[in-house]
Amino acid sequence: MDEAARHSAIAEEQGFLDVATARRDRLAEQLQAELAAEALDETERGRQRVLRRQFEELSGAQDGLVFGRLDGLDGAVRHVGRVGIRDDNMDSLVVDWRAPAARPFYTATALDPQGQRRRRHVRTAGNVVVDVNDEPLDGSTASELVGEGALLAALDERRTGRMSSAISTLQREQDEIIRAEATGPLIVQGGPGTGKSVVALHRVAYLLFTHRQMADQAVLVLGPSPRFLEYISQVLPALGETAVVSATCDTLVPGIAVGRAESRRVSEIKGRALWQPVLERYTGSLLPRAREMKLRWEGEFYLISAEAVDRAPTSATQGRSYHRARAAFAEQLHHLLADAVADQREALLEKMEEGYEDILARFDRGTDRDHLPEPTSTGSDVDGLLSDEELEELRDRIAADTSIARFIEAWWPTRDPEVALRELLTSSARLGRFAPELAAEEIELVVAEPAPWAASDIPLLDALAELLGDADNPQPQGEFLAERARGQRGWVYGHIVVDEAQELSEMQWHMVLRRCPSRSITAVGDIDQVEASHLHTSWAQAVKATLGERWTAAQLTICYRTPREVMDLTAAVLEKAGSHNSPPRAVRSSGITPWTLTVTPAELPTAARQAVTDLRHRWAGGTVAVIAPGSRIAELRAALSDIPVLTATEAKGLEWDATLLVDPRGITAEPRGWNGLYVALTRCTHELGQLEMRAASSTPS
C-alpha cells in the first residue's frame, strides 16, 4: 500500500471508528439510565444483571473498539471489534470478535479465503486510528501468519509488565483452541512464546460469550503465582468479563495460608493421588460405632436399641459427607426419641387401663351414655395417644433441646479439618494404618514436618474438608458473583482455566475437578518447563490418576514472542532435559544475537549493575529483568534493588523486552535444572544477555 492509499484508508477507518464510538456512548448512556431505575422484583433484578453486564462490556471497550475489517467476495463489509454494536435499525455495526461471523478474521487464508476478499487490521490508540494493514485473500500474497504486519508490529512493541489483549492478532491455531467445544478437559501443550496464556484467557471470554450460563457460575483462573495473576489481571476485564475468580492452588481454601516451604521429597510424596483414598479411609474411621443409647427427656430415661442406632448411621452416611451424615443422623435420632416417648406413654396408658377396667365397667353400667356430652378434644386429651401434630411438635422440642444436642456432639463430634488432618499427618501409627501405600521411610518424612501448612498440605486439607463437609454450611455474602465464589471453598464453577498446568500435582488436579464436576476445563502449559517436585514428564503421566484417558490434547507450535536468535539456543537444552519434543518454531527475528560475559563471583554485583544499566538504556520505555539460580538471588537483589530479580520458577509465564541471565550453569545444578534453564532463556522478546561464572565458581557455594 503506497502512502497516499494508506492515509486514505486511515481516514476511512477513522470515520467509521467515530461513528462506532458515538453509537457505543449512546448505548452506554441508555443502559445507565435503565440501571438507575429500582428493580421491584426478581424478574427485573435478573434483567438488570444482564443490562449491567452489557454496560460493563461497552464501558470497558475503550481501546480496540474496532480493530479489524473483512471485505467479502460478495461486496459485504464487516468491521470486527471488542464488543458487538448495533445501529439504530438494529443492524450489525460492529461484529463481536467472539461471534461466529468474526471467525474468518482469524482463520481465512489465501488458500482458504472463506468467502473473503481482504482482511484489514486497524491499529488504534484510544479513539484514534494510527495505522492499517491490508492482507489480500485472493491468492496474490501468502503468509503463514494471519495479519503478519499487524502481528509483528504488536510483538515489537515495548513490554509494560502486564499482559495485553491479543484479540486483534490471534492466529489460526490459537483461534481453533479458543473456540473448541467445552465438552471435557482440554490440555494445550505449547512451548515458550506460543501464546498459551493468551489463548486460555481469550477462551474464557469466548466461552462466557457463547455459553451465558457459565457467567452465572463464574469461571476460575488458576495461575502458578500471585505475580503471574497480577500480570494477567487486566486481560479479562478488558474483554468485558468480570465473572472471573483468579487464584493459585495455595489460595483456593478460604482462610488457609501457606506458612512454610518444604523439601521437594515431601512435596512429591504428598502430591500423589494415593492420598485421596487415604483420606477417605481416615474419614470413615471417624464415624461413631453403633451402640445402645440411653437418653433423658423431661426426667425420664428412654432406650434406643443398638440395632436402631446402627440403621440410622448406615442410612445417614450413604453418599453424604461426615457432617451432613451427622445432621441426618441427628434428625433420625430426634424421630427415634420422639417415637420412644410416644411408645412409652402408650405402654403406660395400657397398664393404667388394665387396672381401671373394673371401675370403668361399673361406671359404664350405671351411666346413661345417651345423655353424655360429645367429646370436643382430640389426641392425647382423649385417649392419651399423640396425634401427628403433637408428635411433630415433640420432635421439634427434642431437636431444640440443648442436652440432646450435647449428647449427639459427644457421640458424633463436629470435626475441624485442620485439626483432623494434623492428627493424621503427625502420627506414624495412623499413617501406617490408613496409608499402607507409603513406605515406612516416607511416613517418617511426613510425620517430621513442622506445624505451619506447606503448599502440598493445601490439597490434602481441601480433600479432607470436602469429605467432612461444612458443619454449619455458611453462605458468604458478596455484592458480586466472583466475591461470593471466592469466599466458598465448595463453589462449583462453570469453567476452569489452569495456566502452567504442568506444575500441578495429582492432588492439586483433584482440587480442580472438585470445583468443576462437569470437567469443563482448559489446561495450558509446557511439559518441558515443569519444575515441580512430581516425577511426571508427559501429560499422560500427569493426568492419568485423575482424568484417565478422558481428555483432549491440543498443541501450539509457533513461537511469537521469543526471537529466533534465542530459540536457536533451546534445542540442545531440551535434549539435556530429556524432552522428546522439538522447540516451537520462532516466526520473528530481533536482529540481536544473544551475548555472554564471563565474570568472577567478586565481579558479579558490579557486572550485573552495568549490564542492567546498558539494557535499560537500549530498551527505554520497556522492561528488563534478571533471572538467576536461587543461591544468587539475595546478592543480586541487594545489588539491583529497583529491578525484578527472579528465579526461573518465579519468571515462569512472564516476559520482558530484555533479560539478563546470571549463572546459567548454576540453574542447571538445581532440581530439574535443564527445564529451569529452558524457562530462563525464553523470557525475552528482544534481547538476551548472559553472565557466566568462571569455571572455579560454576557451582555456587
XYZ file of C-alpha atoms in Angstrom:
701
model
C 0.000 0.000 0.000
C 1.505 3.364 -1.043
C 1.488 6.324 1.336
C -1.486 8.056 -0.274
C -3.578 4.886 -0.163
C -2.527 4.324 3.444
C -3.631 7.822 4.511
C -6.918 7.374 2.684
C -7.532 4.039 4.402
C -6.701 5.529 7.808
C -9.141 8.375 7.189
C -11.830 5.907 6.093
C -11.406 3.784 9.209
C -11.258 6.864 11.434
C -14.646 7.920 10.099
C -16.106 4.508 10.882
C -14.492 4.438 14.347
C -16.020 7.838 15.132
C -19.486 6.522 14.223
C -18.980 3.321 16.254
C -17.672 5.258 19.259
C -20.615 7.645 19.243
C -23.056 4.751 18.987
C -21.243 2.927 21.823
C -21.517 6.009 24.036
C -25.249 6.415 23.340
C -25.939 2.778 24.129
C -23.943 3.041 27.368
C -25.952 6.122 28.393
C -29.240 4.336 27.706
C -28.150 1.316 29.728
C -27.010 3.521 32.591
C -30.400 5.239 32.679
C -32.194 1.885 32.800
C -29.899 0.651 35.564
C -30.730 3.713 37.657
C -34.348 2.553 37.948
C -35.181 0.492 41.029
C -35.728 -3.240 40.473
C -39.004 -4.224 42.146
C -38.945 -7.993 41.717
C -36.630 -10.871 40.855
C -37.509 -10.695 37.140
C -36.434 -7.069 36.978
C -33.320 -7.794 39.024
C -32.406 -10.570 36.585
C -32.897 -8.188 33.671
C -30.716 -5.591 35.395
C -27.924 -8.139 35.806
C -27.980 -8.667 32.043
C -28.039 -4.922 31.414
C -25.190 -4.350 33.858
C -23.099 -6.930 32.044
C -23.796 -5.182 28.731
C -22.947 -1.815 30.253
C -19.670 -3.118 31.648
C -18.737 -4.591 28.263
C -19.436 -1.315 26.466
C -17.707 0.786 29.111
C -14.656 -1.474 29.086
C -14.236 -1.235 25.316
C -12.214 1.969 25.461
C -9.354 0.628 23.383
C -9.727 -1.587 20.354
C -13.430 -0.891 19.926
C -12.776 -1.635 16.252
C -9.613 -3.457 15.236
C -10.446 -5.289 12.031
C -12.418 -5.399 8.834
C -13.466 -8.137 6.443
C -14.290 -7.382 2.801
C -16.297 -10.248 1.344
C -16.247 -11.542 -2.201
C -19.943 -10.592 -2.301
C -19.125 -6.950 -1.529
C -20.234 -7.139 2.105
C -18.085 -5.249 4.619
C -17.937 -6.267 8.277
C -15.986 -4.499 10.995
C -14.736 -6.618 13.891
C -14.224 -5.261 17.393
C -14.001 -5.886 21.100
C -17.796 -5.898 21.574
C -20.799 -6.179 19.292
C -22.674 -2.949 18.449
C -25.907 -2.498 16.522
C -27.041 0.695 14.835
C -30.372 2.476 15.248
C -32.001 -0.007 12.864
C -30.633 -2.927 14.918
C -28.343 -3.916 12.061
C -24.842 -5.050 12.948
C -22.431 -2.127 13.066
C -19.504 -3.899 14.773
C -19.223 -7.688 14.982
C -18.094 -9.044 18.355
C -14.776 -10.873 17.927
C -16.291 -13.924 19.664
C -19.247 -14.193 17.289
C -19.213 -16.841 14.515
C -19.381 -14.095 11.880
C -15.971 -12.821 13.047
C -14.177 -16.124 12.776
C -12.861 -15.656 9.208
C -10.914 -12.680 10.543
C -8.730 -15.228 12.361
C -8.904 -18.250 10.109
C -9.234 -17.135 6.491
C -6.124 -17.642 4.339
C -5.229 -17.196 0.697
C -5.674 -20.947 0.256
C -8.936 -20.925 2.201
C -10.417 -17.403 1.928
C -13.775 -18.464 3.414
C -15.662 -16.053 1.159
C -13.409 -13.098 1.953
C -11.523 -10.877 -0.460
C -9.456 -8.897 2.037
C -8.661 -8.679 5.752
C -7.705 -5.335 7.231
C -6.081 -4.846 10.628
C -6.842 -1.474 12.181
C -4.407 -0.206 14.818
C -5.749 2.363 17.229
C -4.577 4.416 20.181
C -7.698 5.175 22.152
C -10.196 6.615 19.665
C -7.581 7.445 17.038
C -6.671 5.192 14.097
C -2.889 5.170 13.787
C -2.335 2.596 11.058
C -3.934 -0.048 8.860
C -2.551 -3.242 7.416
C -4.294 -4.851 4.445
C -3.983 -8.549 3.691
C -5.351 -9.765 0.342
C -7.002 -13.173 0.489
C -7.266 -13.655 -3.263
C -4.002 -15.602 -3.570
C -1.878 -12.639 -4.681
C 0.194 -12.928 -1.485
C 0.649 -15.705 1.029
C 1.905 -15.855 4.600
C 1.833 -18.456 7.340
C 0.697 -15.733 9.732
C -2.687 -14.036 9.921
C -2.147 -10.306 9.583
C 1.631 -10.681 9.630
C 2.332 -6.962 9.587
C -0.025 -6.194 12.471
C 1.187 -9.176 14.461
C 4.873 -8.346 14.140
C 4.199 -4.703 14.937
C 2.402 -5.737 18.126
C 5.213 -8.106 19.085
C 7.810 -5.372 18.555
C 6.076 -3.025 20.990
C 7.669 -2.405 24.389
C 6.527 -4.625 27.269
C 4.601 -2.943 30.096
C 4.756 -5.608 32.802
C 1.132 -6.583 32.182
C -0.315 -8.908 29.611
C -2.384 -7.133 26.991
C -5.299 -8.456 24.991
C -4.349 -10.034 21.669
C -7.776 -10.246 20.070
C -6.670 -8.255 17.053
C -3.719 -10.558 16.238
C -4.837 -14.053 17.211
C -3.546 -16.720 14.842
C -5.409 -19.634 13.283
C -4.086 -22.394 15.575
C -4.800 -20.170 18.572
C -8.337 -19.389 17.391
C -9.118 -23.079 16.881
C -8.280 -23.771 20.525
C -10.161 -20.705 21.764
C -13.354 -21.840 20.006
C -13.032 -25.564 20.758
C -16.055 -27.277 22.313
C -16.136 -27.204 26.106
C -17.235 -30.825 26.435
C -14.430 -32.015 28.692
C -10.839 -31.368 29.736
C -8.747 -29.758 27.000
C -4.992 -29.828 27.601
C -2.943 -27.492 25.445
C 0.777 -28.129 25.051
C 2.723 -25.079 23.975
C 6.354 -24.090 24.205
C 7.663 -20.649 25.189
C 6.118 -17.700 23.405
C 3.311 -19.658 21.748
C 0.625 -17.611 23.486
C -0.654 -20.263 25.904
C -1.878 -17.776 28.488
C -3.359 -15.504 25.834
C -5.234 -18.447 24.358
C -6.501 -19.617 27.747
C -7.818 -16.201 28.765
C -9.407 -15.438 25.418
C -11.018 -18.867 25.577
C -12.629 -17.817 28.859
C -14.022 -14.714 27.177
C -15.263 -16.740 24.219
C -16.948 -19.385 26.385
C -18.643 -16.788 28.596
C -19.942 -15.074 25.458
C -21.101 -18.315 23.821
C -22.407 -20.102 26.933
C -24.013 -17.428 29.064
C -24.885 -19.899 31.801
C -21.196 -20.065 32.676
C -21.398 -16.447 33.800
C -23.993 -17.484 36.397
C -21.443 -19.852 37.970
C -18.263 -17.808 37.423
C -15.006 -19.013 35.895
C -11.907 -19.892 37.909
C -8.472 -18.998 36.538
C -5.654 -20.841 38.318
C -2.154 -19.472 37.890
C 1.241 -20.517 39.244
C 1.928 -17.450 41.404
C 0.450 -14.139 42.631
C 2.951 -12.329 40.400
C 1.578 -14.154 37.359
C -2.027 -13.387 38.341
C -1.130 -9.716 38.620
C 0.477 -9.936 35.188
C -2.720 -11.222 33.539
C -5.147 -9.292 35.764
C -6.243 -6.758 33.129
C -6.926 -9.128 30.256
C -10.387 -10.479 31.072
C -11.844 -7.201 32.385
C -10.594 -5.586 29.164
C -12.501 -8.255 27.246
C -15.661 -7.414 29.170
C -15.583 -10.417 31.519
C -15.970 -9.831 35.263
C -17.461 -13.135 36.484
C -13.959 -14.484 37.000
C -12.077 -15.602 40.110
C -8.286 -15.776 39.907
C -6.275 -17.793 42.405
C -3.354 -20.120 42.924
C -3.730 -23.633 44.280
C -2.280 -22.317 47.539
C -5.142 -19.823 47.961
C -8.104 -21.993 46.949
C -9.158 -22.838 50.513
C -10.555 -19.680 52.171
C -8.866 -18.766 55.424
C -5.871 -21.062 54.890
C -2.411 -19.765 54.001
C 0.896 -21.425 53.255
C 3.227 -20.795 56.175
C 6.455 -22.510 55.202
C 8.493 -24.025 52.423
C 9.106 -27.759 52.293
C 11.508 -30.229 50.776
C 10.887 -31.441 47.239
C 10.880 -35.004 48.546
C 7.992 -34.433 50.953
C 6.173 -32.297 48.389
C 6.344 -35.174 45.908
C 5.075 -37.679 48.488
C 2.107 -35.501 49.491
C 1.247 -34.725 45.893
C 0.452 -38.320 44.953
C -3.099 -39.341 44.106
C -2.988 -42.104 46.734
C -3.916 -39.532 49.394
C -7.483 -39.352 48.137
C -8.357 -42.946 49.189
C -6.176 -42.499 52.288
C -8.284 -39.554 53.415
C -11.493 -41.386 52.548
C -10.454 -44.298 54.761
C -9.421 -41.919 57.527
C -12.730 -40.028 57.412
C -14.620 -43.310 57.521
C -12.777 -44.220 60.713
C -14.096 -41.062 62.387
C -17.694 -42.246 62.153
C -19.034 -43.444 65.521
C -19.809 -47.111 66.139
C -23.414 -48.089 66.806
C -24.391 -48.794 70.416
C -27.430 -48.733 72.664
C -28.327 -45.196 73.738
C -29.927 -44.123 76.998
C -31.404 -40.650 76.588
C -33.071 -38.493 79.218
C -36.095 -36.476 78.282
C -38.177 -34.478 80.759
C -36.971 -36.511 83.719
C -37.495 -39.908 82.140
C -34.916 -42.215 80.522
C -35.500 -43.810 77.141
C -33.535 -46.597 75.479
C -32.725 -46.599 71.765
C -31.576 -50.057 70.732
C -28.182 -50.645 69.141
C -29.959 -52.093 66.112
C -31.972 -48.900 65.613
C -28.852 -46.775 66.104
C -26.965 -48.921 63.592
C -29.684 -48.491 60.979
C -29.720 -44.723 61.436
C -25.986 -44.050 60.759
C -25.978 -46.531 57.897
C -28.737 -44.675 56.094
C -27.389 -41.280 57.170
C -23.890 -41.785 55.753
C -24.850 -43.041 52.302
C -23.440 -40.542 49.803
C -23.012 -37.842 52.419
C -20.065 -36.028 53.942
C -19.232 -36.600 57.607
C -21.106 -33.522 58.834
C -24.079 -33.915 56.512
C -24.366 -37.516 57.698
C -24.156 -36.253 61.276
C -27.017 -33.816 60.633
C -29.076 -36.585 59.002
C -28.416 -38.897 61.954
C -29.377 -36.184 64.448
C -32.696 -35.752 62.669
C -33.282 -39.514 62.714
C -32.380 -39.672 66.401
C -34.919 -36.948 67.156
C -37.540 -39.118 65.457
C -36.392 -42.253 67.307
C -36.556 -40.486 70.669
C -39.950 -38.971 69.890
C -41.239 -42.409 68.901
C -39.773 -43.884 72.107
C -41.511 -41.225 74.187
C -44.805 -41.890 72.395
C -44.401 -45.672 72.734
C -43.589 -45.424 76.449
C -46.572 -43.179 77.035
C -48.835 -45.621 75.166
C -47.481 -48.580 77.177
C -48.040 -46.697 80.428
C -51.604 -45.912 79.457
C -52.246 -49.570 78.610
C -51.108 -50.598 82.106
C -53.272 -47.944 83.683
C -56.267 -49.080 81.646
C -55.835 -52.661 82.852
C -56.139 -51.505 86.495
C -59.168 -49.420 85.829
C -61.100 -51.908 83.707
C -63.387 -52.963 86.564
C -64.016 -49.383 87.651
C -64.769 -48.358 84.105
C -67.068 -51.336 83.674
C -69.088 -50.436 86.800
C -69.169 -46.840 85.673
C -70.451 -47.887 82.268
C -73.266 -49.978 83.766
C -74.562 -47.072 85.837
C -74.314 -44.406 83.181
C -76.803 -43.383 80.566
C -74.448 -42.878 77.588
C -77.174 -41.270 75.530
C -77.059 -38.198 77.812
C -73.229 -37.817 77.869
C -71.873 -34.756 76.028
C -69.993 -35.275 72.785
C -66.169 -35.106 73.228
C -64.620 -31.892 71.944
C -60.922 -32.758 72.363
C -58.625 -34.894 70.241
C -55.275 -36.649 70.531
C -53.781 -37.206 73.991
C -56.601 -35.244 75.644
C -58.983 -38.058 74.658
C -57.056 -41.327 74.665
C -53.548 -40.368 75.793
C -52.101 -41.095 72.343
C -50.190 -38.369 70.474
C -51.692 -37.066 67.262
C -49.486 -36.493 64.223
C -49.368 -32.779 65.031
C -48.412 -33.426 68.657
C -45.749 -35.939 67.600
C -44.243 -33.374 65.207
C -44.254 -30.754 67.946
C -42.489 -33.222 70.251
C -39.779 -33.802 67.618
C -39.267 -30.054 67.287
C -38.869 -29.687 71.049
C -36.366 -32.553 71.120
C -34.416 -31.009 68.229
C -34.190 -27.711 70.133
C -33.125 -29.310 73.409
C -29.517 -28.444 74.307
C -28.961 -31.576 76.378
C -29.848 -33.785 73.391
C -27.524 -31.667 71.200
C -24.704 -32.148 73.736
C -25.282 -35.899 73.706
C -25.048 -36.033 69.893
C -21.937 -33.847 69.912
C -20.248 -36.178 72.421
C -21.083 -39.288 70.409
C -20.675 -37.861 66.902
C -18.492 -34.754 67.325
C -18.084 -31.993 64.758
C -14.612 -32.044 63.236
C -12.267 -29.244 62.271
C -10.476 -30.216 59.023
C -7.220 -28.618 60.148
C -7.203 -30.454 63.478
C -8.207 -33.748 61.869
C -5.500 -33.505 59.197
C -2.870 -32.552 61.743
C -3.787 -35.604 63.832
C -3.290 -37.804 60.786
C -0.056 -36.294 59.479
C 1.700 -36.240 62.856
C 1.004 -39.863 63.766
C 3.134 -42.668 62.360
C 0.616 -45.176 63.659
C -2.345 -43.516 61.909
C -0.453 -43.103 58.654
C 0.687 -46.704 58.821
C -2.935 -47.757 59.266
C -4.605 -45.545 56.671
C -1.759 -45.083 54.169
C -0.281 -48.550 53.666
C 0.792 -47.426 50.180
C 3.564 -45.333 51.777
C 6.904 -46.814 52.738
C 7.974 -46.531 56.374
C 10.686 -44.045 55.417
C 8.127 -41.884 53.569
C 5.798 -41.916 56.567
C 8.572 -40.706 58.843
C 9.406 -37.871 56.440
C 5.782 -36.721 56.510
C 5.484 -37.000 60.293
C 8.687 -35.000 60.805
C 7.282 -31.927 59.025
C 6.787 -28.838 61.262
C 3.435 -27.281 62.136
C 2.675 -24.496 59.611
C 0.941 -25.634 56.458
C 3.080 -26.132 53.350
C 1.866 -25.922 49.744
C 1.406 -29.697 49.465
C -0.840 -29.685 52.554
C -3.464 -27.452 50.931
C -4.820 -30.141 48.533
C -4.941 -32.628 51.422
C -6.804 -30.118 53.567
C -9.180 -29.386 50.702
C -9.895 -33.087 50.171
C -10.496 -33.679 53.876
C -12.697 -30.586 54.160
C -14.800 -31.948 51.295
C -15.105 -35.365 52.945
C -16.030 -33.825 56.290
C -18.334 -31.218 54.772
C -19.388 -27.932 56.337
C -20.505 -28.235 59.934
C -22.779 -25.185 59.670
C -22.863 -24.627 55.861
C -22.072 -20.886 55.941
C -23.074 -18.763 52.955
C -20.583 -15.907 52.484
C -22.207 -12.793 51.141
C -20.822 -10.530 48.468
C -22.182 -7.964 46.087
C -20.656 -9.632 43.056
C -20.722 -13.240 41.944
C -16.922 -13.504 41.905
C -16.733 -12.354 45.523
C -19.262 -14.971 46.633
C -17.471 -17.708 44.701
C -14.084 -16.721 46.126
C -15.431 -16.974 49.669
C -16.803 -20.517 49.351
C -14.469 -23.479 49.246
C -17.142 -25.689 47.723
C -18.206 -23.341 44.920
C -18.859 -25.163 41.627
C -17.539 -23.175 38.655
C -18.853 -23.135 35.114
C -15.339 -23.472 33.688
C -11.795 -23.627 34.998
C -8.654 -22.445 33.260
C -5.333 -23.760 34.572
C -2.206 -21.953 33.432
C 1.212 -23.603 33.834
C -0.758 -26.815 34.352
C 2.363 -28.967 34.120
C 3.192 -27.878 37.693
C 0.070 -29.409 39.249
C 0.435 -32.473 41.419
C -2.130 -35.248 41.257
C -3.779 -33.987 44.446
C -3.942 -30.470 43.005
C -5.704 -31.926 39.963
C -8.225 -33.386 42.409
C -8.763 -29.842 43.735
C -9.549 -28.673 40.216
C -12.026 -31.488 39.478
C -13.758 -30.944 42.817
C -14.625 -27.404 41.740
C -15.858 -28.382 38.282
C -17.671 -31.740 38.273
C -18.706 -31.114 34.660
C -14.975 -31.266 33.760
C -15.275 -28.142 31.643
C -11.565 -27.399 31.954
C -8.912 -25.773 29.805
C -5.363 -26.505 30.964
C -2.404 -24.921 29.220
C 1.269 -25.461 29.837
C 4.565 -26.784 28.607
C 5.590 -30.166 29.966
C 9.192 -29.232 29.144
C 9.068 -26.249 31.504
C 7.996 -28.289 34.525
C 9.836 -27.563 37.756
C 7.520 -29.123 40.326
C 8.615 -31.986 42.548
C 6.401 -34.623 40.958
C 8.004 -37.091 38.566
C 5.763 -36.616 35.520
C 7.470 -36.000 32.189
C 4.413 -36.234 29.920
C 0.821 -35.031 30.028
C -0.440 -38.611 30.013
C 1.517 -39.296 33.195
C 0.461 -36.016 34.790
C -3.302 -36.548 34.456
C -3.706 -40.333 34.348
C -4.610 -40.637 38.038
C -7.381 -38.032 37.815
C -8.549 -37.776 34.200
C -7.591 -41.208 32.936
C -7.973 -41.198 29.168
C -10.886 -38.754 29.185
C -9.171 -35.616 27.929
C -8.377 -33.963 24.618
C -4.919 -32.810 23.557
C -4.140 -29.701 21.513
C -0.822 -28.134 20.561
C 0.574 -24.696 19.836
C 3.568 -24.942 17.557
C 4.549 -21.375 16.651
C 6.596 -19.110 18.916
C 5.523 -15.494 18.510
C 7.277 -13.908 21.486
C 10.824 -15.200 21.721
C 13.056 -14.176 18.797
C 14.621 -16.761 16.511
C 18.107 -15.854 17.756
C 17.187 -17.025 21.263
C 15.100 -20.038 20.272
C 18.114 -21.381 18.362
C 19.748 -21.968 21.764
C 16.964 -24.135 23.158
C 17.141 -27.408 21.211
C 20.322 -28.519 22.990
C 18.858 -27.531 26.372
C 15.693 -29.549 25.734
C 17.762 -32.573 24.781
C 19.662 -32.400 28.062
C 16.349 -32.017 29.902
C 15.293 -35.386 28.495
C 12.492 -33.938 26.365
C 11.065 -35.741 23.373
C 9.608 -32.513 21.966
C 11.013 -30.058 19.484
C 11.028 -26.388 20.480
C 8.316 -24.271 18.855
C 9.179 -22.572 15.598
C 10.010 -18.876 16.005
C 8.491 -16.613 13.346
C 10.296 -13.376 14.084
C 13.824 -12.135 14.415
C 15.016 -9.347 16.682
C 18.291 -8.979 14.833
C 20.145 -9.141 18.149
C 22.494 -12.047 18.789
C 22.457 -13.257 22.419
C 25.684 -12.184 24.141
C 27.697 -13.630 27.024
C 30.181 -12.176 29.516
C 32.283 -14.245 31.896
C 32.852 -12.842 35.385
C 34.169 -13.949 38.766
C 31.939 -14.066 41.854
C 33.608 -10.924 43.161
C 32.906 -9.091 39.908
C 29.274 -10.217 39.704
C 27.463 -7.317 41.501
C 29.282 -4.633 39.504
C 28.973 -6.517 36.218
C 25.248 -7.111 36.789
C 24.615 -3.435 37.557
C 26.443 -2.346 34.423
C 24.669 -4.891 32.216
C 21.268 -3.857 33.546
C 22.085 -0.181 33.015
C 23.008 -0.867 29.402
C 19.874 -2.929 28.775
C 17.618 -0.294 30.301
C 19.188 2.351 28.121
C 18.661 0.279 24.980
C 15.103 -0.630 25.949
C 13.921 2.656 27.400
C 10.159 2.601 27.831
C 10.182 -1.192 28.052
C 11.039 -3.719 30.716
C 14.173 -5.549 31.859
C 14.551 -8.408 34.353
C 17.305 -10.559 35.853
C 16.961 -14.345 36.178
C 19.371 -16.331 38.330
C 19.719 -19.509 40.412
C 18.185 -19.386 43.861
C 21.599 -19.274 45.559
C 22.410 -15.902 43.941
C 19.054 -14.147 44.323
C 19.770 -12.399 47.640
C 23.102 -10.977 46.454
C 21.638 -9.750 43.176
C 18.568 -8.217 44.790
C 20.831 -6.266 47.116
C 22.833 -5.002 44.148
C 19.787 -4.346 41.916
C 17.105 -3.028 44.211
C 14.972 -1.371 41.514
C 14.551 -4.211 39.019
C 12.905 -7.650 39.123
C 15.413 -10.348 40.153
C 13.768 -13.760 39.909
C 14.461 -17.454 39.903
C 13.478 -19.420 36.830
C 10.406 -20.660 38.682
C 9.321 -17.127 39.586
C 9.865 -15.950 35.995
C 7.645 -18.630 34.512
C 4.874 -17.266 32.310
C 6.291 -13.716 32.344
C 8.086 -11.755 29.660
C 10.312 -8.690 29.311
C 11.883 -6.787 26.426
C 15.323 -7.854 27.622
C 16.554 -10.326 30.206
C 19.900 -10.804 31.896
C 20.512 -14.464 32.703
C 23.035 -14.833 35.520
C 24.973 -18.070 36.083
C 23.077 -20.399 33.720
C 25.183 -23.368 34.871
C 24.046 -22.638 38.427
C 20.443 -23.016 37.262
C 21.209 -26.391 35.660
C 22.576 -27.595 39.019
C 19.152 -27.083 40.624
C 16.433 -29.772 40.636
C 15.068 -30.078 37.109
C 17.752 -27.558 36.250
C 17.751 -28.014 32.479
C 13.996 -27.428 32.433
C 14.603 -24.305 34.502
C 17.236 -23.079 32.066
C 14.777 -23.600 29.201
C 12.372 -21.289 31.038
C 15.038 -18.702 31.824
C 16.345 -18.494 28.268
C 12.958 -17.817 26.730
C 11.601 -14.864 28.734
C 12.770 -12.038 26.468
C 11.038 -10.586 23.439
C 14.143 -8.907 22.004
C 17.490 -9.222 23.754
C 19.142 -11.891 25.917
C 22.369 -11.313 27.817
C 24.177 -13.866 29.996
C 26.705 -13.528 32.779
C 28.555 -16.809 33.162
C 30.738 -17.571 36.157
C 34.311 -18.634 35.746
C 34.848 -22.408 35.966
C 36.136 -22.200 39.539
C 32.784 -20.710 40.619
C 30.491 -22.683 38.341
C 28.910 -24.387 41.332
C 27.855 -21.649 43.749
C 28.572 -22.240 47.379
